[in-house]
XYZ file of N, CA and C in Angstrom:
381
model
N -16.247 15.481 -10.390
C -15.826 13.826 -10.381
C -14.689 14.156 -11.833
N -13.789 13.228 -11.484
C -13.448 12.790 -12.783
C -13.119 11.293 -13.138
N -12.952 11.401 -14.398
C -12.582 9.633 -15.280
C -11.823 9.852 -15.745
N -10.408 9.180 -15.110
C -9.380 8.940 -15.748
C -8.986 8.366 -16.398
N -7.880 8.398 -17.577
C -7.300 7.586 -18.695
C -6.267 6.658 -17.966
N -6.474 5.236 -18.062
C -5.396 4.689 -17.053
C -4.632 3.898 -18.369
N -4.527 4.742 -19.167
C -3.648 4.262 -20.280
C -2.350 3.826 -20.131
N -1.995 4.762 -19.659
C -0.295 4.738 -19.027
C -0.277 4.381 -17.995
N -0.991 3.834 -17.479
C -0.856 3.441 -15.670
C 0.193 2.374 -15.878
N 0.618 2.145 -14.915
C 2.202 1.180 -14.662
C 1.126 0.294 -13.308
N 0.816 0.958 -12.457
C 1.405 0.892 -10.693
C 0.019 1.433 -10.087
N -0.841 1.220 -9.003
C -1.776 1.696 -8.126
C -1.622 1.064 -7.003
N -1.211 2.558 -6.376
C -1.332 2.436 -4.705
C -2.606 2.303 -4.292
N -2.947 1.789 -3.086
C -3.820 2.004 -2.311
C -3.020 2.610 -0.721
N -3.573 3.367 0.015
C -3.448 4.385 0.422
C -4.101 3.732 1.478
N -4.139 3.217 2.846
C -5.326 2.667 3.503
C -5.431 4.228 4.332
N -6.744 4.436 4.582
C -7.363 6.410 5.562
C -8.466 5.413 6.468
N -8.482 4.306 6.817
C -8.854 3.739 8.230
C -8.865 4.368 9.568
N -9.276 3.947 10.198
C -9.088 4.641 11.879
C -7.898 4.533 12.125
N -6.927 3.538 12.344
C -6.583 3.425 12.956
C -4.491 3.640 12.073
N -5.074 3.568 10.779
C -3.966 4.078 10.014
C -4.117 5.968 9.658
N -5.588 6.725 10.171
C -5.085 7.694 9.939
C -4.945 8.484 11.584
N -4.490 7.591 12.452
C -4.045 7.969 13.899
C -2.633 7.562 14.050
N -1.852 7.103 13.039
C -0.860 6.698 12.930
C 0.341 7.804 11.631
N -0.894 8.774 10.863
C -0.182 9.712 10.230
C -0.879 9.379 8.858
N -1.763 8.670 8.462
C -2.088 8.095 6.698
C -2.276 9.371 6.131
N -3.154 10.319 6.554
C -2.899 11.825 5.918
C -1.914 12.220 5.417
N -1.010 12.392 6.268
C -0.284 12.997 5.761
C 0.791 11.935 5.083
N 1.191 10.849 4.882
C 1.455 9.848 4.021
C 0.890 10.143 2.531
N -0.346 9.836 2.925
C -1.230 10.172 1.599
C -0.567 11.365 0.579
N -0.704 12.506 1.520
C -0.508 13.446 0.892
C 1.031 13.633 0.122
N 1.821 13.611 0.633
C 3.119 13.090 0.876
C 3.845 12.782 -0.740
N 3.155 11.063 -0.495
C 2.961 10.348 -1.754
C 2.677 10.696 -2.764
N 1.242 11.588 -3.218
C 0.692 12.394 -3.995
C 1.911 13.612 -4.736
N 2.282 14.139 -3.895
C 2.793 15.204 -3.929
C 4.256 14.699 -4.756
N 4.895 13.416 -3.953
C 6.438 13.289 -4.811
C 6.018 12.621 -5.915
N 4.681 11.945 -6.112
C 4.432 11.595 -7.621
C 4.022 12.756 -8.675
N 3.546 13.611 -7.810
C 3.247 14.622 -9.038
C 4.667 15.747 -9.166
N 5.430 15.666 -7.822
C 6.975 16.371 -8.384
C 7.780 15.916 -9.093
N 7.567 14.370 -9.659
C 7.963 13.727 -10.642
C 7.288 13.365 -12.038
N 6.545 13.747 -12.373
C 5.656 13.796 -13.115
C 5.356 12.323 -13.457
N 5.044 11.640 -12.419
C 4.337 10.359 -12.300
C 2.748 10.245 -12.627
N 2.133 10.943 -12.274
C 0.032 10.679 -11.898
C 0.170 10.170 -13.157
N 0.612 9.826 -14.564
C -0.363 9.340 -15.192
C 0.336 7.873 -15.545
N 1.672 7.719 -14.237
C 1.962 6.159 -14.301
C 1.884 5.346 -12.969
N 1.522 6.207 -11.905
C 1.177 5.951 -10.924
C 0.205 6.361 -10.477
N -1.005 5.500 -10.314
C -2.422 5.906 -9.731
C -2.409 5.971 -8.273
N -3.201 6.551 -7.219
C -2.928 6.814 -5.754
C -4.717 6.364 -5.555
N -5.041 5.747 -5.165
C -6.290 5.693 -4.068
C -6.745 5.571 -2.656
N -7.522 6.324 -2.086
C -7.573 6.063 -1.079
C -8.419 5.060 -0.163
N -8.298 4.264 0.494
C -9.344 3.002 0.961
C -9.600 3.302 2.256
N -10.833 3.037 2.660
C -11.003 2.765 3.858
C -9.930 1.055 4.387
N -10.292 0.488 5.626
C -9.290 -0.115 6.611
C -9.432 -1.402 4.993
N -8.105 -1.794 5.482
C -7.426 -2.629 4.586
C -7.262 -4.305 5.252
N -7.811 -3.906 6.918
C -7.385 -5.438 7.580
C -6.181 -5.178 7.944
N -5.144 -5.138 8.155
C -3.892 -5.232 9.371
C -3.341 -4.029 10.020
N -4.279 -4.010 10.714
C -4.424 -2.390 11.380
C -3.087 -2.378 12.771
N -2.516 -3.731 12.898
C -1.326 -3.384 13.681
C -0.211 -2.921 13.031
N -0.322 -2.769 11.251
C 0.360 -2.407 10.554
C 0.885 -1.037 10.011
N -0.287 -0.333 10.702
C -0.564 0.959 10.347
C 0.426 1.995 10.375
N 0.590 2.670 8.939
C -0.094 2.867 8.413
C 0.250 2.263 6.608
N -0.800 1.543 6.493
C -0.678 0.323 5.664
C -0.912 0.903 4.182
N 0.257 0.349 3.110
C -0.137 0.933 1.629
C 0.214 -0.254 0.817
N -0.419 -0.256 -0.293
C -0.173 -1.731 -1.376
C -0.084 -1.281 -2.503
N 0.521 -2.072 -3.218
C 1.010 -1.673 -4.564
C 0.649 -2.807 -5.394
N 0.068 -2.495 -6.343
C -0.165 -3.349 -7.467
C 0.212 -2.861 -8.463
N 0.764 -3.919 -9.774
C 0.293 -5.232 -9.816
C 1.345 -5.998 -8.706
N 2.226 -5.796 -8.308
C 3.197 -6.703 -7.399
C 2.448 -7.238 -6.307
N 1.477 -6.323 -5.615
C 0.972 -7.336 -4.731
C 2.203 -7.086 -3.762
N 2.275 -6.077 -3.347
C 3.535 -5.961 -2.329
C 2.406 -4.748 -1.399
N 2.228 -5.302 0.410
C 1.645 -4.917 1.225
C 2.755 -3.953 2.544
N 2.525 -2.992 2.746
C 3.832 -2.587 3.614
C 3.169 -1.944 4.627
N 4.115 -1.292 6.007
C 3.229 -1.119 7.030
C 4.059 -0.168 7.414
N 3.779 0.295 8.657
C 4.602 1.615 9.186
C 4.701 2.485 8.725
N 4.121 3.170 7.001
C 4.647 3.983 6.261
C 4.812 5.312 7.077
N 5.280 6.143 6.940
C 6.189 7.719 7.257
C 6.082 8.118 6.191
N 5.972 9.510 6.512
C 6.251 11.040 5.939
C 7.977 10.092 5.324
N 8.980 10.008 5.890
C 10.330 9.932 5.863
C 10.349 8.945 4.771
N 9.727 7.881 5.046
C 9.755 7.295 3.933
C 9.546 6.816 2.796
N 8.656 8.350 2.182
C 8.157 8.452 0.709
C 8.664 8.525 -0.445
N 9.959 9.165 -0.033
C 10.756 9.433 -0.838
C 11.691 7.799 -1.627
N 12.001 7.058 -0.994
C 12.736 6.075 -0.969
C 11.715 5.054 -1.498
N 10.419 4.668 -1.070
C 9.108 4.420 -1.740
C 9.136 4.506 -2.667
N 8.782 5.554 -3.141
C 8.806 6.080 -4.745
C 10.065 5.652 -5.522
N 10.802 5.920 -5.275
C 12.134 5.757 -5.956
C 12.064 3.924 -6.250
N 11.659 3.411 -5.395
C 11.708 1.282 -5.659
C 10.236 1.548 -6.644
N 9.157 2.199 -6.437
C 8.202 2.331 -7.365
C 8.463 2.455 -8.960
N 9.173 3.634 -8.809
C 9.747 4.173 -10.196
C 10.750 2.470 -11.184
N 11.362 2.500 -10.118
C 12.493 1.071 -10.342
C 11.808 -0.284 -10.508
N 10.337 -0.267 -10.193
C 9.483 -1.389 -10.174
C 10.479 -2.787 -9.330
N 10.572 -1.987 -8.335
C 11.258 -2.784 -7.054
C 10.810 -2.755 -6.031
N 10.891 -3.854 -4.853
C 10.106 -4.046 -3.820
C 10.944 -3.233 -3.077
N 9.905 -2.067 -1.917
C 10.300 -1.636 -0.946
C 10.863 -2.543 0.210
N 11.395 -3.230 0.518
C 11.636 -4.295 1.331
C 12.160 -3.545 2.646
N 12.091 -2.197 2.974
C 12.176 -1.986 4.256
C 11.212 -2.254 5.242
N 9.788 -2.077 4.136
C 8.487 -2.055 5.325
C 7.478 -3.332 4.600
N 8.154 -4.169 3.992
C 7.339 -5.178 3.408
C 6.704 -6.173 4.540
N 5.507 -5.972 3.971
C 4.841 -6.974 5.412
C 4.617 -9.056 4.221
N 4.218 -8.300 3.396
C 3.407 -9.482 2.571
C 3.755 -9.105 0.601
N 4.108 -9.805 0.129
C 4.146 -9.940 -1.355
C 3.035 -11.096 -1.759
N 2.601 -11.002 -3.163
C 2.265 -12.162 -4.398
C 3.066 -13.151 -4.715
N 2.676 -14.108 -4.668
C 3.856 -14.972 -5.153
C 3.392 -15.752 -6.459
N 1.936 -15.681 -6.690
C 1.248 -15.894 -8.187
C -0.026 -16.662 -8.089
N 0.322 -17.093 -6.470
C -1.365 -17.904 -5.841
C -2.075 -17.498 -4.791
N -0.739 -16.791 -3.719
C -1.724 -16.531 -2.806
C -0.068 -15.284 -1.885
N -0.700 -14.644 -1.159
C 0.373 -13.577 -0.335
C 0.920 -14.384 0.521
N 2.563 -14.239 0.713
C 3.295 -14.596 1.498
C 3.331 -14.202 2.340
N 3.770 -13.937 3.765
C 4.345 -12.771 4.882
C 5.882 -13.355 5.094
N 6.293 -11.714 5.266
C 7.795 -11.777 5.686
C 7.772 -12.252 6.809
N 9.169 -12.921 7.232
C 9.318 -13.765 8.404
C 8.839 -13.262 9.779
N 9.211 -11.396 9.507
C 8.947 -10.570 10.986
C 7.430 -9.941 11.074
N 6.817 -10.662 10.219
C 5.021 -10.213 10.097
C 4.210 -10.656 10.857
N 3.287 -9.895 11.981
C 2.632 -10.284 12.699
C 1.610 -11.427 11.706
N 0.912 -12.179 12.194
C 0.589 -13.224 11.429
C -1.144 -12.830 11.244
N -1.776 -12.488 12.297
C -3.025 -11.847 11.708
C -4.014 -13.726 12.005
N -4.739 -13.002 11.561
C -6.281 -14.168 12.032
C -6.966 -14.099 11.069
N -7.065 -15.586 10.831
C -7.756 -15.654 9.112
C -9.579 -15.666 9.617
N -9.804 -15.072 8.530
C -11.531 -14.282 8.317
C -11.981 -16.116 8.813
N -12.235 -17.363 8.113
C -12.413 -18.496 8.679
C -12.516 -18.979 9.975
N -11.653 -18.381 10.567
C -11.695 -18.632 12.547
C -12.681 -17.344 12.940
N -12.765 -16.397 12.410
C -13.998 -15.905 13.530
C -15.435 -16.312 12.709
N -15.261 -16.559 11.667
C -16.810 -16.376 11.201
C -17.515 -17.792 11.321
N -16.483 -18.559 12.126
C -17.159 -19.700 12.496
C -17.347 -19.408 13.666
N -16.272 -18.350 14.944
C -17.057 -18.035 16.300
C -18.149 -17.280 16.162
N -18.473 -16.664 15.289
C -19.895 -15.433 15.155
C -20.844 -16.639 14.782
N -20.849 -17.698 13.612
C -21.956 -18.001 13.253
C -22.507 -19.195 14.487
N -21.818 -19.381 15.690
C -21.924 -20.337 16.714
C -23.073 -19.608 17.688
């Protein structure tokens, strides 16, 4: 196992590899993003991590970028080049954006599936 030096890292890309995302091509998206970053010599600047479910299964394949706090949906291999272009320019890839952090909480984009509040589910489970 490696212990990476993050002193040059500016962005962290979380690649959902939960079951819903895997069914919609997450493995291919993960590999394509990593290859694109390597081809552009960006591995020290943009770090990637595979995750399990991020809780937005209807948006599969989900990708999240920090520190922007931007959440993306329906990512496919065809989106990768433009997505990485946006990362390099420190821009939001608006084509697939579902949520962005506004400094206080995440704001959903207008056409984003609303989802269920965890508090509402917890109340039902505890009753």
